[in-house]
XYZ file of C-alpha atoms in Angstrom:
249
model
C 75.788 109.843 115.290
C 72.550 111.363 114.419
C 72.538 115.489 114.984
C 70.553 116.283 118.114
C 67.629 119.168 117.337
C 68.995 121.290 120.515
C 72.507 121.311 119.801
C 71.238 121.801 115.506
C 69.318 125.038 117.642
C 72.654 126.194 119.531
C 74.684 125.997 116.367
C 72.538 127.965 114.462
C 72.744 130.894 117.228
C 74.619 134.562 115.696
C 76.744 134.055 118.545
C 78.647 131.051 119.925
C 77.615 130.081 123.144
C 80.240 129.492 126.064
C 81.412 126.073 126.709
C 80.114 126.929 130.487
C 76.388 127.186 129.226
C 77.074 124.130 126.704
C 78.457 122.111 129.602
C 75.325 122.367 131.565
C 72.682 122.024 128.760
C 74.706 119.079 127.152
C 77.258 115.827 127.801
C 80.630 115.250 126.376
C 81.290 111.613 125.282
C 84.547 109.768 123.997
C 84.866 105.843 123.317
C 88.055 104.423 125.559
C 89.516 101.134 125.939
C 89.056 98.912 128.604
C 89.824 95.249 129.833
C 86.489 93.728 128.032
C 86.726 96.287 124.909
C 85.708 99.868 123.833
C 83.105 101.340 125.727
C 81.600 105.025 125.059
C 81.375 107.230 128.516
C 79.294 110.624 128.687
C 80.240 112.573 131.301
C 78.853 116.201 132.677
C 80.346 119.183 134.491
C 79.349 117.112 137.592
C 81.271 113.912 136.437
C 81.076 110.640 134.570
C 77.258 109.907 133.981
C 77.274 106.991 131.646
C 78.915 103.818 130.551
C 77.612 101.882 127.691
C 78.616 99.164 125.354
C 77.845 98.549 121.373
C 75.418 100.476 119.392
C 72.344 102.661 120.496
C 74.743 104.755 123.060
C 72.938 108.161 121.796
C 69.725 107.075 122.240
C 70.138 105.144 125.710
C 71.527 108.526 127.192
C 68.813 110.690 126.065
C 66.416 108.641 127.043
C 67.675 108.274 130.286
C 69.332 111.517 130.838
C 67.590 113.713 128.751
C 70.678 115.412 127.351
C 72.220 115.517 123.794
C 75.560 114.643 123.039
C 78.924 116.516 122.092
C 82.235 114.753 121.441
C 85.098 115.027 123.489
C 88.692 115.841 122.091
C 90.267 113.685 125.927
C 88.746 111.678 128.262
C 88.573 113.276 131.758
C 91.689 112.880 134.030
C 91.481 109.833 135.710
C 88.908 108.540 133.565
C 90.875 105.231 131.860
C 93.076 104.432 134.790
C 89.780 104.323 136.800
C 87.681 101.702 134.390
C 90.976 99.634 134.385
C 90.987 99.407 138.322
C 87.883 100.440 139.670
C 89.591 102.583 141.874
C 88.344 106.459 141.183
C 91.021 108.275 142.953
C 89.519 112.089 142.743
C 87.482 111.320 139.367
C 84.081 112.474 140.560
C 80.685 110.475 139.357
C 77.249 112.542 138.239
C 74.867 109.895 139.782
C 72.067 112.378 139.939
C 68.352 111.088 139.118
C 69.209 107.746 141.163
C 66.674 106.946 143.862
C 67.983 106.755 147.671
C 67.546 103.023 147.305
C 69.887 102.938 144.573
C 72.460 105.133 145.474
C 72.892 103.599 148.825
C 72.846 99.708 146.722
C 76.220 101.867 144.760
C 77.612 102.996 147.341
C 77.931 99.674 148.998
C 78.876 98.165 146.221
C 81.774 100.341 145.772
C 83.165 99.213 149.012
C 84.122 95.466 147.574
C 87.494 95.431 146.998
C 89.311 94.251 143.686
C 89.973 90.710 143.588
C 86.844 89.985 146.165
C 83.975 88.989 146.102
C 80.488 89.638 147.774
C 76.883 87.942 147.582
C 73.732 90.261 146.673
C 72.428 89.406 149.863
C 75.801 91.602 151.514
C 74.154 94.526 150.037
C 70.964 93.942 151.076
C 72.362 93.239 154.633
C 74.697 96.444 154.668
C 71.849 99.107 153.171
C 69.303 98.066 156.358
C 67.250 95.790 153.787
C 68.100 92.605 154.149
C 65.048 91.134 152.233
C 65.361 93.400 149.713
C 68.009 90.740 147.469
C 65.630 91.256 144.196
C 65.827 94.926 144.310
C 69.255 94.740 145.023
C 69.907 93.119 141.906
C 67.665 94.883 139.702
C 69.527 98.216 141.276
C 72.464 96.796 139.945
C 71.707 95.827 136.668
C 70.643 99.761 135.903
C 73.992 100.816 137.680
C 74.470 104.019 135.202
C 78.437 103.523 135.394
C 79.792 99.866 135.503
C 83.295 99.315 136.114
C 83.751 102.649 138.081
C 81.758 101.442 140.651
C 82.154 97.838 140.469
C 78.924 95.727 140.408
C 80.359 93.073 138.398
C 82.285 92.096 142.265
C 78.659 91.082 143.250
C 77.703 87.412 142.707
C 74.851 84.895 143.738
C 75.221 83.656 146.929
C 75.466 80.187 145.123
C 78.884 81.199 143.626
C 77.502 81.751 140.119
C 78.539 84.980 138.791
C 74.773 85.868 138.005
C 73.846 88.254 135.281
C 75.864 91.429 134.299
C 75.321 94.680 132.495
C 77.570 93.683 129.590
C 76.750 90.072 129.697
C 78.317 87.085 132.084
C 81.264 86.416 130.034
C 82.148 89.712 130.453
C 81.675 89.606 134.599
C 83.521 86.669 134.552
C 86.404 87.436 132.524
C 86.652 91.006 134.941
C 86.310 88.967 138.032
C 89.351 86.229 136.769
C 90.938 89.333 135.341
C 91.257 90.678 138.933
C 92.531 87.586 140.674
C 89.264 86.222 142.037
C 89.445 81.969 141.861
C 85.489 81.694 140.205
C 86.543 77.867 140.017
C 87.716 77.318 143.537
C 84.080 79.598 144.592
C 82.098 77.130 142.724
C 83.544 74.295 143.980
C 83.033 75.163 147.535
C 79.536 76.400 146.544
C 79.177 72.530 145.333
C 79.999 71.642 148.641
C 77.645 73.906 150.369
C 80.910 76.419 151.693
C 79.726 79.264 151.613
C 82.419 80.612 154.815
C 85.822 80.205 155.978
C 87.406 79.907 158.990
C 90.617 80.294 160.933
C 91.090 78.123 163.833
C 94.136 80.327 164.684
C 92.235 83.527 164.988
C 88.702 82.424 165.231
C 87.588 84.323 162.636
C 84.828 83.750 159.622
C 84.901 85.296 156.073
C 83.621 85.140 153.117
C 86.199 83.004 151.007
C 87.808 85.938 148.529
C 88.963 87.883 151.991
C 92.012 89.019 151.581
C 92.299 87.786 155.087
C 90.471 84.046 154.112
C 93.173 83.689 151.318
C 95.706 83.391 154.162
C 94.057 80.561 156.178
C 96.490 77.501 155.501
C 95.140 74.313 155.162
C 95.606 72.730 158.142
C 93.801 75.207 159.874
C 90.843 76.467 157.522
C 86.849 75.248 158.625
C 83.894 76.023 155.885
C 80.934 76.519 157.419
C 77.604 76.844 154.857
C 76.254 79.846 157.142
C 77.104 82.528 159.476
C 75.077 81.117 162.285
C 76.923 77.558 162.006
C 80.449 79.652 162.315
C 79.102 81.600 165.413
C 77.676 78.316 167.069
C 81.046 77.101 166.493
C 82.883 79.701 168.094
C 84.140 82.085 165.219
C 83.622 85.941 165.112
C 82.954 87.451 161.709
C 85.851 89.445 159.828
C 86.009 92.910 160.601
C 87.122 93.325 156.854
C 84.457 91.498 154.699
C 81.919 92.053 157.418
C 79.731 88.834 156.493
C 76.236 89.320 158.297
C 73.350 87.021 159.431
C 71.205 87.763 156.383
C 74.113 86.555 154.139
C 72.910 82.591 154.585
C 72.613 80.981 150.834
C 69.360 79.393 150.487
């Protein structure tokens, strides 16, 4: 890793500077494992900032951050048990020089539970901006911290698992990795199912719901939009929350 000029400065100082002052000029970084690799993470005294694949890592952060790099002896607590699961229990996130409309795309994103599922036009729908779908996805492909907050649990409303950050094999082998059936998605995509139903307690969700993996057969309706299963009689899942703006085109 090339020597950055301000830390070559700091180093060169009679006196060495506290780890307090060093902590808020620079980032600490560290390489940990995870279910598609290695992946280098630069976190702050504010939290985890960055997570970034293959080579260039230095130079990505400082362009976007505008902070050198110092190596860390330990990841942070929580860190790797967090990229495995996506769930950050206490590990805190530096998401600082995001716009609103990004942070709000995040934060709805990391309401998607492992194993589901959830079309770019549920973000859209959920942030107020339902016609927003484009921006949602370019929001998500410059998500500064994949896996932490989970984008890869977004998809195209088609059932393809669309682009990803560290490439679609990658998405998909997270998604599978998590328990979500990309096979049984596309072939309900193929037959323009987009919805399920439960005759038993009238209500619609999208098909990964915890609560749509229950339906049995004998009693499961797909529906290709939201406004077919309301015309029908179903109410949509107060889990997955499936909205009007979530049609497929």
């Amino acid at each position: 890793m090339t020597q950055d000029p301000l830390l070559t400065g700091l180093a060169a100082l009679a006196v060495e500077p506290p780890e307090a002052l060093l902590d808020r000029i620079a980032a600490r970084w560290i390489r940990v494992p995870v279910p598609i690799g290695e992946l280098s993470v630069a976190y702050t005294d504010q939290g985890v900032a960055y997570v970034h694949e293959g080579d260039g890592f230095t130079r990505a952060f400082r362009e976007r951050f505008g902070r050198p790099l110092l190596p860390a002896a330990r990841p942070p607590a929580g860190l790797v048990p967090a990229l495995r699961t996506g769930r950050l229990s206490g590990l805190r996130l530096d998401l600082r020089g995001l716009s609103p409309f990004q942070r709000s795309v995040l934060e709805a994103t990391r309401d998607i539970p492992r194993g589901e599922v959830r079309p770019y036009a549920w973000i859209a729908a959920r942030i107020g901006r339902p016609k927003a779908v484009r921006a949602v996805g370019t929001a998500l492909g410059h998500n500064p911290v994949p896996l932490l907050i989970p984008c890869h649990r977004v998809i195209r409303s088609d059932g393809a698992a669309g682009e990803y950050v560290f490439g679609p094999a990658a998405k998909e082998r997270l998604l599978v990795a998590e328990g979500v059936d990309l096979e049984r998605l596309r072939a309900l995509a193929g037959e323009r199912v987009f919805y399920l139903a439960s005759d038993t307690t009238g209500v619609v969700c999208f098909p990964t719901c915890h609560n749509a993996r229950r339906i049995t057969a004998a009693h499961r309706h797909g529906f290709r939009s939201l406004s077919q299963a309301r015309a029908a009689g179903y109410r949509p899942c107060r889990t997955c929350r499936p909205a009007a703006e979530d049609v497929p085109a």
